[in-house]
Tab-separated table of C-alpha atoms in Angstrom:
chain	number	residue	atom	x	y	z
A	1	UNK	CA	-11.964	16.911	29.841
A	2	UNK	CA	-8.308	14.972	28.428
A	3	UNK	CA	-11.381	12.231	28.639
A	4	UNK	CA	-13.099	13.705	26.600
A	5	UNK	CA	-10.877	14.195	24.136
A	6	UNK	CA	-9.362	11.099	23.630
A	7	UNK	CA	-12.376	9.902	23.259
A	8	UNK	CA	-13.224	12.218	19.911
A	9	UNK	CA	-9.865	11.098	19.025
A	10	UNK	CA	-10.393	7.816	18.773
A	11	UNK	CA	-14.168	8.176	17.730
A	12	UNK	CA	-12.862	10.720	14.548
A	13	UNK	CA	-9.904	8.303	14.110
A	14	UNK	CA	-12.208	5.189	13.667
A	15	UNK	CA	-13.932	7.452	11.446
A	16	UNK	CA	-10.697	8.220	9.141
A	17	UNK	CA	-10.446	4.319	9.314
A	18	UNK	CA	-13.633	3.600	7.207
A	19	UNK	CA	-13.856	6.418	5.092
A	20	UNK	CA	-10.489	5.864	3.901
A	21	UNK	CA	-11.284	2.079	3.050
A	22	UNK	CA	-14.600	2.839	1.754
A	23	UNK	CA	-13.735	5.418	-0.678
A	24	UNK	CA	-10.851	3.593	-1.866
A	25	UNK	CA	-13.133	0.052	-2.393
A	26	UNK	CA	-16.294	2.241	-4.132
A	27	UNK	CA	-15.098	5.551	-4.677
A	28	UNK	CA	-16.132	8.603	-3.033
A	29	UNK	CA	-19.268	9.159	-5.069
A	30	UNK	CA	-20.325	5.789	-3.979
A	31	UNK	CA	-19.615	6.563	-0.622
A	32	UNK	CA	-22.655	7.064	1.690
A	33	UNK	CA	-22.677	8.774	5.246
A	34	UNK	CA	-24.506	6.185	6.203
A	35	UNK	CA	-21.645	3.475	4.997
A	36	UNK	CA	-19.616	5.323	6.835
A	37	UNK	CA	-21.066	5.050	9.821
A	38	UNK	CA	-21.399	1.660	9.680
A	39	UNK	CA	-18.038	0.492	8.999
A	40	UNK	CA	-16.618	2.743	11.841
A	41	UNK	CA	-19.328	1.673	14.242
A	42	UNK	CA	-21.666	4.845	15.109
A	43	UNK	CA	-24.269	6.409	15.130
A	44	UNK	CA	-24.699	8.636	11.108
A	45	UNK	CA	-25.371	11.507	13.717
A	46	UNK	CA	-21.825	10.814	15.323
A	47	UNK	CA	-20.695	11.648	11.712
A	48	UNK	CA	-21.842	14.671	11.443
A	49	UNK	CA	-20.743	15.872	14.664
A	50	UNK	CA	-17.135	15.546	13.471
A	51	UNK	CA	-17.814	16.230	10.137
A	52	UNK	CA	-20.134	18.624	9.137
A	53	UNK	CA	-20.319	16.988	5.124
A	54	UNK	CA	-19.255	13.847	4.014
A	55	UNK	CA	-16.963	16.878	1.611
A	56	UNK	CA	-15.135	17.855	4.772
A	57	UNK	CA	-14.401	14.310	6.067
A	58	UNK	CA	-12.638	13.368	2.402
A	59	UNK	CA	-10.445	16.578	3.614
A	60	UNK	CA	-9.289	16.182	6.408
A	61	UNK	CA	-8.978	12.465	5.759
A	62	UNK	CA	-6.734	13.863	2.797
A	63	UNK	CA	-4.966	16.254	5.417
A	64	UNK	CA	-3.396	13.951	8.736
A	65	UNK	CA	-3.184	10.781	6.188
A	66	UNK	CA	-0.735	13.434	4.209
A	67	UNK	CA	0.587	14.913	7.716
A	68	UNK	CA	1.198	11.490	8.896
A	69	UNK	CA	2.777	10.810	6.008
A	70	UNK	CA	5.457	14.044	5.692
A	71	UNK	CA	5.999	13.768	9.571
A	72	UNK	CA	7.284	9.606	9.498
A	73	UNK	CA	9.754	11.254	6.375
A	74	UNK	CA	10.956	14.277	8.297
A	75	UNK	CA	11.339	11.795	11.470
A	76	UNK	CA	13.479	9.051	9.106
A	77	UNK	CA	15.932	11.963	7.255
A	78	UNK	CA	16.459	13.855	11.314
A	79	UNK	CA	17.261	10.529	13.077
A	80	UNK	CA	19.832	10.010	10.040
A	81	UNK	CA	21.504	13.642	9.899
A	82	UNK	CA	22.127	13.186	13.430
A	83	UNK	CA	24.067	10.432	13.668
A	84	UNK	CA	26.091	11.683	10.866
A	85	UNK	CA	24.876	11.032	7.885
A	86	UNK	CA	24.456	12.473	4.700
A	87	UNK	CA	21.685	14.027	3.444
A	88	UNK	CA	21.799	11.218	0.462
A	89	UNK	CA	21.407	9.085	3.226
A	90	UNK	CA	18.760	10.688	5.028
A	91	UNK	CA	16.813	10.654	1.650
A	92	UNK	CA	17.286	6.576	1.570
A	93	UNK	CA	15.989	6.768	4.722
A	94	UNK	CA	12.819	9.305	3.568
A	95	UNK	CA	12.196	6.173	0.854
A	96	UNK	CA	12.199	3.516	4.053
A	97	UNK	CA	9.699	5.500	5.920
A	98	UNK	CA	7.599	6.506	3.155
A	99	UNK	CA	7.512	2.547	1.572
A	100	UNK	CA	6.692	1.802	5.172
A	101	UNK	CA	3.601	4.180	5.994
A	102	UNK	CA	1.881	2.584	2.346
A	103	UNK	CA	2.355	-0.696	3.362
A	104	UNK	CA	0.862	0.330	6.463
A	105	UNK	CA	-2.129	2.212	4.846
A	106	UNK	CA	-2.052	1.331	1.586
A	107	UNK	CA	-6.141	1.879	1.068
A	108	UNK	CA	-4.721	6.175	1.899
A	109	UNK	CA	-2.027	5.767	-0.644
A	110	UNK	CA	-4.923	3.936	-3.244
A	111	UNK	CA	-7.086	7.265	-2.422
A	112	UNK	CA	-4.605	9.565	-2.812
A	113	UNK	CA	-3.282	9.322	-6.763
A	114	UNK	CA	-6.392	8.101	-7.567
A	115	UNK	CA	-8.022	11.875	-6.770
A	116	UNK	CA	-4.525	13.553	-7.737
A	117	UNK	CA	-5.615	12.747	-11.130
A	118	UNK	CA	-9.441	14.494	-11.090
A	119	UNK	CA	-9.652	17.746	-11.681
A	120	UNK	CA	-13.578	18.540	-10.478
A	121	UNK	CA	-13.265	17.812	-7.023
A	122	UNK	CA	-14.008	20.642	-4.473
A	123	UNK	CA	-11.079	20.173	-2.484
A	124	UNK	CA	-8.433	20.173	-5.541
A	125	UNK	CA	-6.689	23.120	-2.797
A	126	UNK	CA	-6.813	21.145	-0.198
A	127	UNK	CA	-4.660	18.126	-2.208
A	128	UNK	CA	-2.353	20.496	-3.232
A	129	UNK	CA	-1.648	22.050	-0.302
A	130	UNK	CA	-1.089	18.298	1.491
A	131	UNK	CA	1.145	17.353	-1.761
A	132	UNK	CA	2.629	20.311	-0.806
A	133	UNK	CA	3.468	19.223	2.914
A	134	UNK	CA	4.553	16.308	1.948
A	135	UNK	CA	6.786	17.294	-0.637
A	136	UNK	CA	8.067	20.185	0.769
A	137	UNK	CA	10.000	17.435	3.451
A	138	UNK	CA	12.019	16.976	0.380
A	139	UNK	CA	12.781	19.393	-1.064
A	140	UNK	CA	14.303	20.478	1.744
A	141	UNK	CA	16.777	17.583	2.132
A	142	UNK	CA	17.581	18.104	-1.287
A	143	UNK	CA	18.484	21.513	-0.458
A	144	UNK	CA	20.721	20.323	2.262
A	145	UNK	CA	22.237	17.911	0.170
A	146	UNK	CA	23.127	20.610	-2.477
A	147	UNK	CA	24.402	23.031	0.815
A	148	UNK	CA	26.659	20.465	1.969
A	149	UNK	CA	28.225	19.798	-1.840
A	150	UNK	CA	27.113	16.348	-2.398
A	151	UNK	CA	24.569	16.884	-4.333
A	152	UNK	CA	25.266	18.969	-7.320
A	153	UNK	CA	23.922	22.669	-7.667
A	154	UNK	CA	22.071	22.528	-10.831
A	155	UNK	CA	19.831	19.952	-9.895
A	156	UNK	CA	15.284	20.581	-10.130
A	157	UNK	CA	15.193	20.394	-6.159
A	158	UNK	CA	11.320	20.633	-7.070
A	159	UNK	CA	10.901	18.048	-10.139
A	160	UNK	CA	13.374	16.077	-8.367
A	161	UNK	CA	11.577	16.096	-4.946
A	162	UNK	CA	8.321	15.736	-6.933
A	163	UNK	CA	10.008	12.428	-8.695
A	164	UNK	CA	11.429	10.822	-5.664
A	165	UNK	CA	7.709	11.538	-3.997
A	166	UNK	CA	6.084	9.640	-7.377
A	167	UNK	CA	8.489	7.147	-7.293
A	168	UNK	CA	8.469	5.893	-3.940
A	169	UNK	CA	4.112	6.235	-4.343
A	170	UNK	CA	3.754	4.254	-7.551
A	171	UNK	CA	6.620	1.702	-6.646
A	172	UNK	CA	5.001	0.599	-4.014
A	173	UNK	CA	1.284	0.279	-4.763
A	174	UNK	CA	2.770	-1.822	-7.689
A	175	UNK	CA	4.540	-4.018	-5.146
A	176	UNK	CA	1.392	-3.656	-3.415
A	177	UNK	CA	-1.194	-4.991	-6.134
A	178	UNK	CA	1.394	-7.062	-8.213
A	179	UNK	CA	4.530	-7.949	-6.324
A	180	UNK	CA	2.882	-9.018	-2.420
A	181	UNK	CA	5.334	-11.107	-2.679
A	182	UNK	CA	8.167	-9.223	-2.125
A	183	UNK	CA	9.343	-8.367	1.093
A	184	UNK	CA	9.508	-4.053	1.587
A	185	UNK	CA	13.887	-4.917	2.371
A	186	UNK	CA	13.811	-5.957	-1.137
A	187	UNK	CA	11.706	-2.611	-2.292
A	188	UNK	CA	14.156	-0.900	-0.462
A	189	UNK	CA	17.007	-2.043	-1.899
A	190	UNK	CA	16.151	-1.659	-5.026
A	191	UNK	CA	14.530	2.049	-5.251
A	192	UNK	CA	17.958	2.836	-2.949
A	193	UNK	CA	19.860	1.514	-6.143
A	194	UNK	CA	17.957	4.347	-8.307
A	195	UNK	CA	18.542	6.338	-5.768
A	196	UNK	CA	22.073	6.209	-5.046
A	197	UNK	CA	22.508	5.577	-8.842
A	198	UNK	CA	20.617	8.925	-10.824
A	199	UNK	CA	20.531	10.763	-7.622
A	200	UNK	CA	23.138	10.526	-5.181
A	201	UNK	CA	25.615	10.408	-8.230
A	202	UNK	CA	27.288	14.198	-8.370
A	203	UNK	CA	29.099	13.767	-11.552
A	204	UNK	CA	25.433	11.894	-13.746
């Protein structure tokens, strides 16, 4: 049983990786199930055995990717607060975790950002749910920061969380696309200064 589950998980990971790369390269409509199967090195029937349709595969792809991101953000925050760090420090660690994630999965990030602007997709409700999953992780840390008086109670938590999340996404994609010579440490340092100067100042 365990061996069977492991094989299926490995197959699904191959399909996820193949699908996200192809869709990021040529768009959802232009990507066929045959191409996904070929890129993953499996039979076409294997795709339909694991996913009822290409739409279902894409929805699961979004869920899987954002869950990985949310988990990495939460882990980064927990590690900092577990050592006694502030919630501002936790937000900074989450920025670094976000950059690390995007550098590992640039195609997934490009795909996610591109789909945010489309309103005619069948999976829009799924996209909103997975976005909320990631944003909520940031919101929770901001709320804790307000409760501990590390941040002003006047801060708009939902908007600030969205702004921080968007800042990391856009900055990372710009870095990957137009400034690849920069190191991740440089990019993190720049975003960290923005965080400390804007969000982290209670007197701002």
